[in-house]
């Protein structure tokens, strides 16, 4: 038994849908760790496994089709191979789709990586009628080819054996290179010899690879040459001349010809090594697709499925959410009981109202998030997600979004937080950012509680449903308009292409779905949760401090007086009335304390700015509190109007609202609530998913400004008309 | 015949001459050799002595000359090479027969063994596997590394048509009768085409090509999305979706429809 284990690092690469994640899960089991690649929001998964005296570290590279500089995932994959120099790169190939999968493998060969190819889903390939001569393929490509069936965990040990053997292989790599034909080879040779002189770059990269990348007009390699090479002018000038020369020879850009040639090499290798064992049997996946993306029933089926996802996420989540809320209320009570009943300890308030309230609001999203990601994992692993995008793209593309933006936006009707997390399914950053930025405009469930309280206060029964619809539609329109606006301003640029694989339908595995869901839940709690908690505590402090000793004393005296009255007065009818009076006093105390608090002061301070919208300081203060969570607005309004628990006394709050505000103001409040200031959880999750505070602040500021301007317009025009 | 035996160019010529004489007259004589090669008889006897010492010919003064078994093999090999080189010059490079003969003679000796060997292999390859395209050169490399099987060459031939089509597209920007060239977006579901050009520019174009839409690839429009856009296109055995605006930049040569889907 060895005491010191040798560690070997394997980078797992492959096309999306090649079964790479399944291989990763199969290899590492539960010993994995999810993080991010430094500086970007692309996930980095790592895991360990012991194999024959080696400690194998497996790093899951992002799933890509190529290694260009056009996408962040592809850049990350190639940076990892170049800079961190894994001992072996294992490229997972979908054996049922070998040609396209080999395109990536060929590029790893060019990069000079020690490569092992995993012929995954080799069982399916056999069913489809392909027989791959692995020996031959291995000779043609110059690297070992190992059959695997990751869903059944088959071939994992063989894969590791091959990786270790490949690592210990001493012959010089790579033994096989793609030849691009003499015209291109000549230019490659010319550029290589120039690049060899650039020690800083050539020490880390193969000159041939650099030359090819330069001919492919790779922006990153160009930049590297410019920065690191003394003879950069000479090199770039040579590249320009070579490119021009090749363009005249081929009548096409060299990057296209190079891609052509790679496929030429690959189809040559495939012709040699893949044998079709007769007519392939009927394709199950195509059968399923002929129903699910059918011209006529495809759309209704999609809507039905989305309804199911929505119900699954929010209906199944609701009882759990309530349970969690009860649990936290109970916890609050237990902790409160540690102090004497009358105590007004600041620590108690911090713990019960600040911390437990905050943790409660973090965790109350958890059931929704878990169920949502369970649903999304099933949709993605089965292959339906791509179809959903396929079906909805026509509409979403009109506003500069991608078909895949639809699902997050739909989920936003339930809750913005999981919706923003669902944007992870979008591959392109611009699409993803745009979707994240506009998602809060879709009215979420919490805003519905605001509408539900406000609408009956100002509108007659016949109008109510209509007003609600109008609000929702305004939200949707604003989201679409903002998306369009963002795409022509901040995130300008070509609309991202819809060049998307429609992968074959596959049965999701319980394990894959479970791991996926669990990861998301952990990520939410760890990353977004901490921010939400911190802000919740700050908001608690803002609405509780500073306290006014005089006010407290005054109320205490008054309450003590009423108390005495209760004791001296024997009859029961009076008791109820006095109790009522006591409660009233308590509520008034809370209202005045809130008015006195920092939040109240800010509300007053902002009042001049809010006046033109028809808002007074009370509404301002309530909105401030609503930052913790939208539904808090209702509770805060209850407190400022001394109604007490607003949930149980909607009627009296509505009465108060009706007395104090006009119908126009009521509508403006709802409009403002809909557009402005996403809740803290939204901001936290945006920061998390967009990767920087910049976007979270942009979203926050943009929405607030938009809300202010629109509400101002509506209010002023409304005043003019009435 | 020992592999390592290196004969001078003139000795090779003698051996060849004797081989021809022996096949024509069963035996060779010194005089015949000297007439055939235009050298004097003493040079011939000198050469014969050397060849005999290499055990390639049976030679005793005043006796008829025959080849040993090793000599026959060696001579046959030489003749084979000569013929291949000559045929290559004649058939592939379309040279005059006389010029071909003359050059073949000189080439045999002027280049070193390995190069000649590779050249012979190439000429052989051209004869065995007649087709074209870049991959063909790649195949040649593999042919040199291993013995090529006939099966392999048959497979080469099968894809010959495809390669020729691609090569012609590369040479001519577009066939004259271009009525069949349409944008991919113009194909109806079920229709097939062969990619002739991927238009557009920048990352999108590159991406489309990298997903397998290379020149000469056969594609089939599987269906349209329920709302009419994007399209589902079958390429290289998998399904790719493209918006119509993206597919509009891809030119394809329309191909006859595949047999009905449900067919067994």
Coordinates of C-alpha atoms in Angstrom, one line a residue, chain A residues 65-66 68 70 74 96-97 99-100 103 107 139-140 176 179 181-183 216 251-253 255-256 259-265 267-268 271-273 275 286 289-290 293-295 298-299 390-391 393-395 397 401-403 494-502, chain B residues 131 134-135 138-139 141-142 145-146 149 151-152 155-156 159 162 166 170 189 197-198 201-215 222-243 245-246 261-262 264:
Chain A
X65 CA -18.3 22.6 -29.8
X66 CA -15.0 24.3 -30.7
X68 CA -12.5 29.7 -30.8
X70 CA -15.8 33.8 -29.8
X74 CA -14.4 28.0 -25.4
X96 CA -23.9 8.5 -32.3
X97 CA -22.7 11.8 -33.6
X99 CA -18.1 13.7 -36.9
X100 CA -19.2 16.8 -35.2
X103 CA -14.2 18.6 -34.5
X107 CA -8.6 21.0 -31.9
X139 CA -4.3 4.9 -35.1
X140 CA -5.8 7.6 -37.3
X176 CA -1.0 13.1 -35.7
X179 CA -2.7 18.8 -42.8
X181 CA -3.0 21.4 -47.9
X182 CA 0.1 22.9 -49.2
X183 CA -1.2 26.5 -49.7
X216 CA -8.3 31.8 -38.2
X251 CA -12.1 32.8 -52.6
X252 CA -13.0 32.5 -49.0
X253 CA -11.8 33.5 -45.6
X255 CA -10.9 30.5 -41.1
X256 CA -13.7 28.9 -43.1
X259 CA -12.7 24.6 -40.6
X260 CA -13.5 22.9 -43.9
X261 CA -10.2 21.0 -43.9
X262 CA -10.7 19.9 -40.3
X263 CA -14.0 18.4 -41.3
X264 CA -12.2 16.9 -44.3
X265 CA -9.7 15.2 -42.1
X267 CA -14.7 12.6 -42.5
X268 CA -11.6 10.8 -43.9
X271 CA -14.9 6.8 -43.4
X272 CA -12.0 4.6 -42.4
X273 CA -13.2 3.6 -39.0
X275 CA -19.0 1.1 -40.5
X286 CA -37.4 11.8 -34.2
X289 CA -40.1 15.2 -31.9
X290 CA -42.6 14.8 -34.6
X293 CA -42.6 20.2 -32.1
X294 CA -45.5 19.4 -34.3
X295 CA -46.7 22.3 -36.4
X298 CA -46.4 21.6 -30.7
X299 CA -47.4 25.0 -29.3
X390 CA -37.0 26.3 -30.8
X391 CA -40.8 26.9 -30.4
X393 CA -37.7 31.9 -30.6
X394 CA -39.9 33.5 -33.3
X395 CA -41.5 35.6 -30.6
X397 CA -36.3 37.1 -31.3
X401 CA -33.9 37.9 -27.1
X402 CA -33.3 34.3 -27.5
X403 CA -35.9 31.5 -27.5
X494 CA -25.6 41.5 -33.4
X495 CA -28.4 39.4 -32.1
X496 CA -26.9 36.1 -31.0
X497 CA -27.4 33.4 -33.5
X498 CA -29.8 30.6 -33.0
X499 CA -27.3 28.0 -34.1
X500 CA -28.4 25.5 -31.6
X501 CA -28.3 21.7 -31.5
X502 CA -31.6 19.9 -31.0
Chain B
X131 CA -10.0 9.7 -57.0
X134 CA -7.4 16.8 -50.1
X135 CA -8.3 13.8 -48.1
X138 CA -4.1 12.3 -46.4
X139 CA -5.0 8.8 -47.4
X141 CA 0.1 9.2 -46.0
X142 CA -1.9 6.4 -44.4
X145 CA 2.3 3.8 -43.3
X146 CA 0.3 0.6 -43.7
X149 CA -6.4 -2.9 -48.5
X151 CA -11.6 -2.5 -49.4
X152 CA -10.1 0.8 -48.3
X155 CA -14.4 3.1 -49.9
X156 CA -12.2 5.8 -51.4
X159 CA -16.7 9.0 -51.8
X162 CA -18.7 13.6 -53.5
X166 CA -16.7 19.6 -53.8
X170 CA -14.0 25.1 -55.2
X189 CA -39.5 20.4 -45.0
X197 CA -21.4 28.2 -49.8
X198 CA -21.9 29.6 -46.3
X201 CA -19.4 36.9 -41.8
X202 CA -17.8 36.9 -38.4
X203 CA -18.5 34.6 -35.5
X204 CA -21.9 33.5 -36.7
X205 CA -20.6 32.3 -40.0
X206 CA -17.7 30.5 -38.4
X207 CA -20.1 29.0 -35.8
X208 CA -22.4 27.6 -38.5
X209 CA -19.4 26.1 -40.4
X210 CA -18.0 24.6 -37.2
X211 CA -21.3 23.0 -36.5
X212 CA -20.7 20.9 -39.6
X213 CA -22.1 23.1 -42.4
X214 CA -19.0 22.7 -44.5
X215 CA -19.0 22.7 -48.3
X222 CA -36.5 18.3 -41.1
X223 CA -39.2 20.8 -40.2
X224 CA -40.1 24.3 -39.2
X225 CA -40.9 25.4 -35.7
X226 CA -44.7 25.7 -35.0
X227 CA -44.5 29.4 -35.5
X228 CA -42.7 29.0 -38.9
X229 CA -39.2 30.0 -37.7
X230 CA -36.6 28.7 -36.8
X231 CA -35.8 25.6 -39.0
X232 CA -34.8 22.1 -37.9
X233 CA -32.0 20.9 -40.2
X234 CA -30.4 17.5 -40.3
X235 CA -26.7 17.7 -40.9
X236 CA -24.0 15.2 -40.3
X237 CA -26.4 12.9 -38.5
X238 CA -27.8 15.4 -36.0
X239 CA -30.4 18.1 -35.7
X240 CA -29.4 21.7 -35.9
X241 CA -31.8 24.6 -35.6
X242 CA -31.2 27.8 -37.4
X243 CA -33.2 30.9 -37.9
X245 CA -32.3 34.6 -41.6
X246 CA -29.3 32.6 -40.8
X261 CA -40.0 8.8 -44.3
X262 CA -42.1 5.9 -43.1
X264 CA -38.9 0.5 -43.9

